[in-house]
Amino acid sequence: MEVLYSSTRDSGIRVKASEAILKGLPDDGGLFVPDHIPALEKSLAELSDMDYQEVAYEVMRLYLTDFTEEELKNCISNAYDSKFDTKEIAPLTHADGSYFLELFHGATIAFKDMALSILPHLMTASARKNNVKKEIVILTATSGDTGKAALSGFAGVEGTKIIVFYPKNGVSPIQELQMVTQKGENTYVVGIHGNFDDAQTGVKNIFADKELEERMDRQGYQFSSANSINIGRLVPQIVYYVYAYTRLLKEGKITEGEKINIVVPTGNFGNILAAFYAKNMGLPIHRLICASNENKVLYDFFRTGIYDKNREFALTSSPSMDILISSNLERLIYWIGENDPEKNACFMKALNGEGKYEITEGMKGQLGDFYGGYASEKETADTIRSLWDKAGYVVDTHTAVAACVYHKYLGETGDKTTAVIASTASPFKFARSVMSAIDEKYDAMADFELVDRLSGLAKVTVPPAIEEIRSAPVLHDNICGKDGMKQMVERFLKLA
Ligand SMILES: *Cc1c(COP(=O)(O)O)cnc(C)c1O
């Protein structure tokens, strides 16, 4: 059955998957949502005999219904290939009583690769399908990991340019180095004086700028988004939850139909929303455990039904989760508000205005699938050390937030359901925080020395993604204020 995409703010909009991928965002400021969530067609037993690429096809074809089999299979095989350092693509590691779903085996060693290695292919295929001749300009705000993964995905892709904005003082030194050393004529990187929310708001404003859009159009350009609000990112993220379940099934760790818990370190609410979609497709999931760092807007939301971004923004050791406006939550709000675009638009208007909204009692009642928790900086560091001490397993700071919240959940509920923890970054990406957590004697060492120590400790070779930035030249040194983002775009595209 065909899936069409409407907007969370206006039910009048109905577009095909390829059109939603190309546009990124609907014109009314909402987000594209599928008009229904398709059910899995193959049985879990059948899926457990498939490899990652085959599972990806079985899941994605249900959402991207206007892609031909050949088109979609091409996208999948171009994405999930030797850029990943393991054939399994997303391996499961058992440590300290739960399963870590390692989503960091791609080119930039963070989970963003899972979607951003396929998005450029989905986008260029969508452009061909829709006879788009204009050059696609990807505009992206990043809290650290998206930027590099998007740059790496789009670099050198014919018919595209990519511009990435990141908070100048809000990403780790290694994250920044990864971005500013990016090669490729079609790549642009800008540090902004502001935080991630400023960068994201700036990008949203540029997208909404009609006058700019007309000038772009005349010059043969069209914007699109690689942010996690693009359904071309959301859909590939559903795949690995289905894959993880079927691996556990294949290895006899669970029986067919047995429920599992999923724990996700959350920022923009994209990754956990994908797990929610997987559950609604029929994947046996009991609880979706949403883990936040000290920016615990979501924890408060799940507890009280009030979303309130009016608070101090904390810079933490898990910067990819330092977010006060979780964009993808709008899709959940829309869902629990009975797909009523007007109701949803009201909440989002309040969020824009007062920075706050409260959902109705009826909607609160529909949040039973979720459990919200958070970890302080100290708890995060303690979790890294204790996982290392107990299991000899080194996790990054984001994954540690999730593991910590999972332990709080266990303590509170005693729920022993098999748990899969999304492991969203390689510890090498956050070597300083990780090593300091293990032993304070590392505090004085330089970043790359820490990388080498970590390699020795964890008995894992330094990933190429880190190895190559040791000596790579800085190719991007653009900096602007949060009001200067539009001028930057005009300059890069020679529109001014
Ligand atoms: C982006 C990111 C997250 C948060 O994912 P969302 O989909 O934004 O909730 C968590 N951990 C890492 C390492 C990330 O890069």
PDB file of C-alpha atoms in Angstrom, residues 240-448:
ATOM      1  CA  TYR A 240      18.772  -1.314  12.734  1.00  0.00           C
ATOM      2  CA  TYR A 241      16.146  -1.867  15.419  1.00  0.00           C
ATOM      3  CA  VAL A 242      14.553  -4.562  13.286  1.00  0.00           C
ATOM      4  CA  TYR A 243      18.026  -5.905  12.523  1.00  0.00           C
ATOM      5  CA  ALA A 244      19.020  -5.982  16.218  1.00  0.00           C
ATOM      6  CA  TYR A 245      15.866  -7.859  17.146  1.00  0.00           C
ATOM      7  CA  THR A 246      16.357 -10.429  14.433  1.00  0.00           C
ATOM      8  CA  ARG A 247      20.025 -10.966  15.399  1.00  0.00           C
ATOM      9  CA  LEU A 248      18.973 -11.722  18.986  1.00  0.00           C
ATOM     10  CA  LEU A 249      16.377 -14.083  17.606  1.00  0.00           C
ATOM     11  CA  LYS A 250      18.835 -15.797  15.296  1.00  0.00           C
ATOM     12  CA  GLU A 251      21.311 -16.291  18.152  1.00  0.00           C
ATOM     13  CA  GLY A 252      18.601 -17.772  20.351  1.00  0.00           C
ATOM     14  CA  LYS A 253      18.810 -14.979  22.926  1.00  0.00           C
ATOM     15  CA  ILE A 254      15.077 -14.345  22.589  1.00  0.00           C
ATOM     16  CA  THR A 255      12.149 -16.262  21.145  1.00  0.00           C
ATOM     17  CA  GLU A 256      10.005 -15.010  18.269  1.00  0.00           C
ATOM     18  CA  GLY A 257       7.557 -12.423  19.558  1.00  0.00           C
ATOM     19  CA  GLU A 258       9.320 -11.936  22.889  1.00  0.00           C
ATOM     20  CA  LYS A 259       9.515  -8.272  23.773  1.00  0.00           C
ATOM     21  CA  ILE A 260      12.718  -6.304  24.204  1.00  0.00           C
ATOM     22  CA  ASN A 261      13.460  -2.894  25.702  1.00  0.00           C
ATOM     23  CA  ILE A 262      15.272  -0.262  23.670  1.00  0.00           C
ATOM     24  CA  VAL A 263      17.405   2.396  25.332  1.00  0.00           C
ATOM     25  CA  VAL A 264      18.404   5.455  23.308  1.00  0.00           C
ATOM     26  CA  PRO A 265      20.656   8.385  24.223  1.00  0.00           C
ATOM     27  CA  THR A 266      18.516  11.188  22.912  1.00  0.00           C
ATOM     28  CA  GLY A 267      18.982  14.699  21.602  1.00  0.00           C
ATOM     29  CA  ASN A 268      16.805  15.681  18.671  1.00  0.00           C
ATOM     30  CA  PHE A 269      14.509  12.672  19.262  1.00  0.00           C
ATOM     31  CA  GLY A 270      15.246  11.178  15.824  1.00  0.00           C
ATOM     32  CA  ASN A 271      16.854   7.916  16.836  1.00  0.00           C
ATOM     33  CA  ILE A 272      14.259   7.010  19.458  1.00  0.00           C
ATOM     34  CA  LEU A 273      11.420   8.055  17.154  1.00  0.00           C
ATOM     35  CA  ALA A 274      12.730   5.510  14.659  1.00  0.00           C
ATOM     36  CA  ALA A 275      12.464   2.866  17.409  1.00  0.00           C
ATOM     37  CA  PHE A 276       8.902   4.033  18.098  1.00  0.00           C
ATOM     38  CA  TYR A 277       8.045   3.612  14.409  1.00  0.00           C
ATOM     39  CA  ALA A 278       9.633   0.141  14.517  1.00  0.00           C
ATOM     40  CA  LYS A 279       7.401  -0.755  17.457  1.00  0.00           C
ATOM     41  CA  ASN A 280       4.352   0.458  15.577  1.00  0.00           C
ATOM     42  CA  MET A 281       5.356  -1.650  12.569  1.00  0.00           C
ATOM     43  CA  GLY A 282       4.975  -4.682  14.810  1.00  0.00           C
ATOM     44  CA  LEU A 283       8.483  -5.130  16.189  1.00  0.00           C
ATOM     45  CA  PRO A 284       8.009  -6.583  19.698  1.00  0.00           C
ATOM     46  CA  ILE A 285       9.252  -3.726  21.862  1.00  0.00           C
ATOM     47  CA  HIS A 286       8.118  -3.260  25.442  1.00  0.00           C
ATOM     48  CA  ARG A 287       9.623   0.012  26.633  1.00  0.00           C
ATOM     49  CA  LEU A 288      11.380   2.834  24.803  1.00  0.00           C
ATOM     50  CA  ILE A 289      13.790   4.282  27.313  1.00  0.00           C
ATOM     51  CA  CYS A 290      14.668   7.864  26.472  1.00  0.00           C
ATOM     52  CA  ALA A 291      17.973   8.909  28.038  1.00  0.00           C
ATOM     53  CA  SER A 292      18.955  12.566  28.372  1.00  0.00           C
ATOM     54  CA  ASN A 293      22.032  14.282  29.733  1.00  0.00           C
ATOM     55  CA  GLU A 294      21.798  17.346  31.994  1.00  0.00           C
ATOM     56  CA  ASN A 295      19.765  19.075  29.287  1.00  0.00           C
ATOM     57  CA  LYS A 296      16.848  17.009  30.556  1.00  0.00           C
ATOM     58  CA  VAL A 297      13.905  18.679  28.777  1.00  0.00           C
ATOM     59  CA  LEU A 298      12.642  15.296  27.596  1.00  0.00           C
ATOM     60  CA  TYR A 299      12.915  13.691  31.018  1.00  0.00           C
ATOM     61  CA  ASP A 300      10.768  16.500  32.426  1.00  0.00           C
ATOM     62  CA  PHE A 301       8.377  16.185  29.512  1.00  0.00           C
ATOM     63  CA  PHE A 302       7.759  12.467  30.035  1.00  0.00           C
ATOM     64  CA  ARG A 303       7.267  13.047  33.747  1.00  0.00           C
ATOM     65  CA  THR A 304       4.955  16.071  33.594  1.00  0.00           C
ATOM     66  CA  GLY A 305       3.582  16.419  30.072  1.00  0.00           C
ATOM     67  CA  ILE A 306       5.084  19.893  29.960  1.00  0.00           C
ATOM     68  CA  TYR A 307       7.726  20.687  27.371  1.00  0.00           C
ATOM     69  CA  ASP A 308       9.666  23.687  28.596  1.00  0.00           C
ATOM     70  CA  LYS A 309      12.831  24.859  26.914  1.00  0.00           C
ATOM     71  CA  ASN A 310      13.176  27.910  29.177  1.00  0.00           C
ATOM     72  CA  ARG A 311      16.191  26.846  31.158  1.00  0.00           C
ATOM     73  CA  GLU A 312      19.949  27.107  31.322  1.00  0.00           C
ATOM     74  CA  PHE A 313      21.655  25.393  28.400  1.00  0.00           C
ATOM     75  CA  ALA A 314      24.317  23.004  29.741  1.00  0.00           C
ATOM     76  CA  LEU A 315      27.472  22.167  27.794  1.00  0.00           C
ATOM     77  CA  THR A 316      28.125  18.519  28.650  1.00  0.00           C
ATOM     78  CA  SER A 317      30.544  15.770  27.740  1.00  0.00           C
ATOM     79  CA  SER A 318      27.844  14.360  25.430  1.00  0.00           C
ATOM     80  CA  PRO A 319      27.553  17.391  23.106  1.00  0.00           C
ATOM     81  CA  SER A 320      25.466  15.644  20.467  1.00  0.00           C
ATOM     82  CA  MET A 321      22.675  15.582  23.037  1.00  0.00           C
ATOM     83  CA  ASP A 322      23.045  19.194  24.164  1.00  0.00           C
ATOM     84  CA  ILE A 323      19.700  20.216  22.758  1.00  0.00           C
ATOM     85  CA  LEU A 324      16.732  22.053  24.245  1.00  0.00           C
ATOM     86  CA  ILE A 325      14.424  21.843  21.238  1.00  0.00           C
ATOM     87  CA  SER A 326      14.072  18.229  20.164  1.00  0.00           C
ATOM     88  CA  SER A 327      12.676  18.782  16.672  1.00  0.00           C
ATOM     89  CA  ASN A 328      11.515  15.250  16.035  1.00  0.00           C
ATOM     90  CA  LEU A 329       9.321  15.244  19.127  1.00  0.00           C
ATOM     91  CA  GLU A 330       6.822  17.141  16.995  1.00  0.00           C
ATOM     92  CA  ARG A 331       6.139  13.900  15.145  1.00  0.00           C
ATOM     93  CA  LEU A 332       5.293  12.132  18.399  1.00  0.00           C
ATOM     94  CA  ILE A 333       3.117  15.046  19.562  1.00  0.00           C
ATOM     95  CA  TYR A 334       1.243  14.855  16.270  1.00  0.00           C
ATOM     96  CA  TRP A 335       0.795  11.101  16.677  1.00  0.00           C
ATOM     97  CA  ILE A 336      -0.510  11.177  20.256  1.00  0.00           C
ATOM     98  CA  GLY A 337      -2.688  14.165  19.341  1.00  0.00           C
ATOM     99  CA  GLU A 338      -4.623  11.880  16.969  1.00  0.00           C
ATOM    100  CA  ASN A 339      -2.866  13.241  13.886  1.00  0.00           C
ATOM    101  CA  ASP A 340      -4.622  16.567  14.277  1.00  0.00           C
ATOM    102  CA  PRO A 341      -2.462  19.193  12.529  1.00  0.00           C
ATOM    103  CA  GLU A 342      -4.297  22.139  14.070  1.00  0.00           C
ATOM    104  CA  LYS A 343      -3.828  20.862  17.583  1.00  0.00           C
ATOM    105  CA  ASN A 344      -0.158  20.202  16.896  1.00  0.00           C
ATOM    106  CA  ALA A 345       0.343  23.615  15.287  1.00  0.00           C
ATOM    107  CA  CYS A 346      -1.021  25.204  18.488  1.00  0.00           C
ATOM    108  CA  PHE A 347       1.575  23.447  20.648  1.00  0.00           C
ATOM    109  CA  MET A 348       4.371  24.369  18.266  1.00  0.00           C
ATOM    110  CA  LYS A 349       3.230  27.979  18.187  1.00  0.00           C
ATOM    111  CA  ALA A 350       3.396  28.049  21.971  1.00  0.00           C
ATOM    112  CA  LEU A 351       6.868  26.511  21.821  1.00  0.00           C
ATOM    113  CA  ASN A 352       7.971  29.229  19.410  1.00  0.00           C
ATOM    114  CA  GLY A 353       6.388  31.981  21.472  1.00  0.00           C
ATOM    115  CA  GLU A 354       6.626  31.142  25.150  1.00  0.00           C
ATOM    116  CA  GLY A 355       9.127  28.333  24.699  1.00  0.00           C
ATOM    117  CA  LYS A 356       6.718  25.964  26.376  1.00  0.00           C
ATOM    118  CA  TYR A 357       3.546  23.893  26.001  1.00  0.00           C
ATOM    119  CA  GLU A 358       1.582  21.339  27.977  1.00  0.00           C
ATOM    120  CA  ILE A 359      -0.095  18.387  26.288  1.00  0.00           C
ATOM    121  CA  THR A 360      -3.604  17.266  27.257  1.00  0.00           C
ATOM    122  CA  GLU A 361      -4.372  14.515  29.795  1.00  0.00           C
ATOM    123  CA  GLY A 362      -5.521  12.285  26.958  1.00  0.00           C
ATOM    124  CA  MET A 363      -2.198  12.697  25.193  1.00  0.00           C
ATOM    125  CA  LYS A 364      -0.223  12.069  28.374  1.00  0.00           C
ATOM    126  CA  GLY A 365      -2.075   8.789  28.664  1.00  0.00           C
ATOM    127  CA  GLN A 366      -0.581   7.685  25.363  1.00  0.00           C
ATOM    128  CA  LEU A 367       3.021   8.023  26.452  1.00  0.00           C
ATOM    129  CA  GLY A 368       3.049   4.670  28.242  1.00  0.00           C
ATOM    130  CA  ASP A 369       5.562   3.196  25.790  1.00  0.00           C
ATOM    131  CA  PHE A 370       8.167   5.670  26.980  1.00  0.00           C
ATOM    132  CA  TYR A 371      10.273   5.990  30.084  1.00  0.00           C
ATOM    133  CA  GLY A 372      12.358   9.144  30.450  1.00  0.00           C
ATOM    134  CA  GLY A 373      15.526   9.339  32.495  1.00  0.00           C
ATOM    135  CA  TYR A 374      18.666  11.409  32.656  1.00  0.00           C
ATOM    136  CA  ALA A 375      22.267  11.165  33.774  1.00  0.00           C
ATOM    137  CA  SER A 376      24.344  13.894  35.371  1.00  0.00           C
ATOM    138  CA  GLU A 377      27.908  14.499  34.235  1.00  0.00           C
ATOM    139  CA  LYS A 378      29.238  12.613  37.239  1.00  0.00           C
ATOM    140  CA  GLU A 379      26.899   9.668  36.697  1.00  0.00           C
ATOM    141  CA  THR A 380      27.953   9.520  33.052  1.00  0.00           C
ATOM    142  CA  ALA A 381      31.639   9.379  33.970  1.00  0.00           C
ATOM    143  CA  ASP A 382      30.951   6.806  36.708  1.00  0.00           C
ATOM    144  CA  THR A 383      29.136   4.626  34.175  1.00  0.00           C
ATOM    145  CA  ILE A 384      32.065   4.714  31.751  1.00  0.00           C
ATOM    146  CA  ARG A 385      34.430   3.665  34.537  1.00  0.00           C
ATOM    147  CA  SER A 386      32.206   0.955  35.932  1.00  0.00           C
ATOM    148  CA  LEU A 387      31.544  -0.604  32.512  1.00  0.00           C
ATOM    149  CA  TRP A 388      35.276  -0.649  31.958  1.00  0.00           C
ATOM    150  CA  ASP A 389      35.978  -2.122  35.405  1.00  0.00           C
ATOM    151  CA  LYS A 390      33.211  -4.713  35.309  1.00  0.00           C
ATOM    152  CA  ALA A 391      33.158  -5.734  31.663  1.00  0.00           C
ATOM    153  CA  GLY A 392      36.344  -4.383  30.077  1.00  0.00           C
ATOM    154  CA  TYR A 393      34.093  -2.545  27.640  1.00  0.00           C
ATOM    155  CA  VAL A 394      34.776   1.090  26.800  1.00  0.00           C
ATOM    156  CA  VAL A 395      31.789   3.212  25.754  1.00  0.00           C
ATOM    157  CA  ASP A 396      31.591   6.830  24.667  1.00  0.00           C
ATOM    158  CA  THR A 397      29.881   9.517  26.744  1.00  0.00           C
ATOM    159  CA  HIS A 398      26.541   9.406  24.865  1.00  0.00           C
ATOM    160  CA  THR A 399      26.263   5.662  25.194  1.00  0.00           C
ATOM    161  CA  ALA A 400      27.198   6.002  28.873  1.00  0.00           C
ATOM    162  CA  VAL A 401      24.235   8.339  29.423  1.00  0.00           C
ATOM    163  CA  ALA A 402      22.002   5.606  28.018  1.00  0.00           C
ATOM    164  CA  ALA A 403      23.618   2.831  30.069  1.00  0.00           C
ATOM    165  CA  CYS A 404      23.270   4.917  33.223  1.00  0.00           C
ATOM    166  CA  VAL A 405      19.590   5.655  32.615  1.00  0.00           C
ATOM    167  CA  TYR A 406      18.995   1.985  31.877  1.00  0.00           C
ATOM    168  CA  HIS A 407      20.426   1.102  35.294  1.00  0.00           C
ATOM    169  CA  LYS A 408      18.171   3.646  36.947  1.00  0.00           C
ATOM    170  CA  TYR A 409      15.231   2.106  35.080  1.00  0.00           C
ATOM    171  CA  LEU A 410      16.225  -1.385  36.235  1.00  0.00           C
ATOM    172  CA  GLY A 411      16.509  -0.163  39.811  1.00  0.00           C
ATOM    173  CA  GLU A 412      13.104   1.512  39.700  1.00  0.00           C
ATOM    174  CA  THR A 413      11.117  -1.138  37.864  1.00  0.00           C
ATOM    175  CA  GLY A 414      13.009  -4.421  38.231  1.00  0.00           C
ATOM    176  CA  ASP A 415      12.033  -5.015  34.588  1.00  0.00           C
ATOM    177  CA  LYS A 416      14.431  -7.738  33.388  1.00  0.00           C
ATOM    178  CA  THR A 417      13.265  -7.675  29.763  1.00  0.00           C
ATOM    179  CA  THR A 418      16.225  -8.131  27.385  1.00  0.00           C
ATOM    180  CA  ALA A 419      17.582  -4.661  26.699  1.00  0.00           C
ATOM    181  CA  VAL A 420      19.285  -3.219  23.653  1.00  0.00           C
ATOM    182  CA  ILE A 421      21.205  -0.002  24.257  1.00  0.00           C
ATOM    183  CA  ALA A 422      21.878   2.142  21.206  1.00  0.00           C
ATOM    184  CA  SER A 423      25.609   2.791  21.227  1.00  0.00           C
ATOM    185  CA  THR A 424      25.837   5.964  19.225  1.00  0.00           C
ATOM    186  CA  ALA A 425      29.503   6.900  18.985  1.00  0.00           C
ATOM    187  CA  SER A 426      32.914   5.326  19.104  1.00  0.00           C
ATOM    188  CA  PRO A 427      34.760   6.152  22.331  1.00  0.00           C
ATOM    189  CA  PHE A 428      37.616   7.410  20.118  1.00  0.00           C
ATOM    190  CA  LYS A 429      35.484  10.354  19.122  1.00  0.00           C
ATOM    191  CA  PHE A 430      35.313  11.507  22.735  1.00  0.00           C
ATOM    192  CA  ALA A 431      38.652  10.176  23.908  1.00  0.00           C
ATOM    193  CA  ARG A 432      39.299  12.967  26.416  1.00  0.00           C
ATOM    194  CA  SER A 433      36.059  12.595  28.364  1.00  0.00           C
ATOM    195  CA  VAL A 434      36.228   8.825  28.190  1.00  0.00           C
ATOM    196  CA  MET A 435      39.813   8.551  29.423  1.00  0.00           C
ATOM    197  CA  SER A 436      39.295  11.135  32.177  1.00  0.00           C
ATOM    198  CA  ALA A 437      36.366   9.103  33.383  1.00  0.00           C
ATOM    199  CA  ILE A 438      38.492   5.964  33.542  1.00  0.00           C
ATOM    200  CA  ASP A 439      41.398   7.584  35.370  1.00  0.00           C
ATOM    201  CA  GLU A 440      42.193  11.207  36.166  1.00  0.00           C
ATOM    202  CA  LYS A 441      45.864  10.601  35.430  1.00  0.00           C
ATOM    203  CA  TYR A 442      44.944  11.044  31.753  1.00  0.00           C
ATOM    204  CA  ASP A 443      43.715  14.604  32.253  1.00  0.00           C
ATOM    205  CA  ALA A 444      47.048  16.207  31.384  1.00  0.00           C
ATOM    206  CA  MET A 445      47.609  14.354  28.120  1.00  0.00           C
ATOM    207  CA  ALA A 446      47.116  15.763  24.604  1.00  0.00           C
ATOM    208  CA  ASP A 447      44.127  14.617  22.522  1.00  0.00           C
ATOM    209  CA  PHE A 448      45.954  12.271  20.207  1.00  0.00           C
TER     210      PHE A 448
END
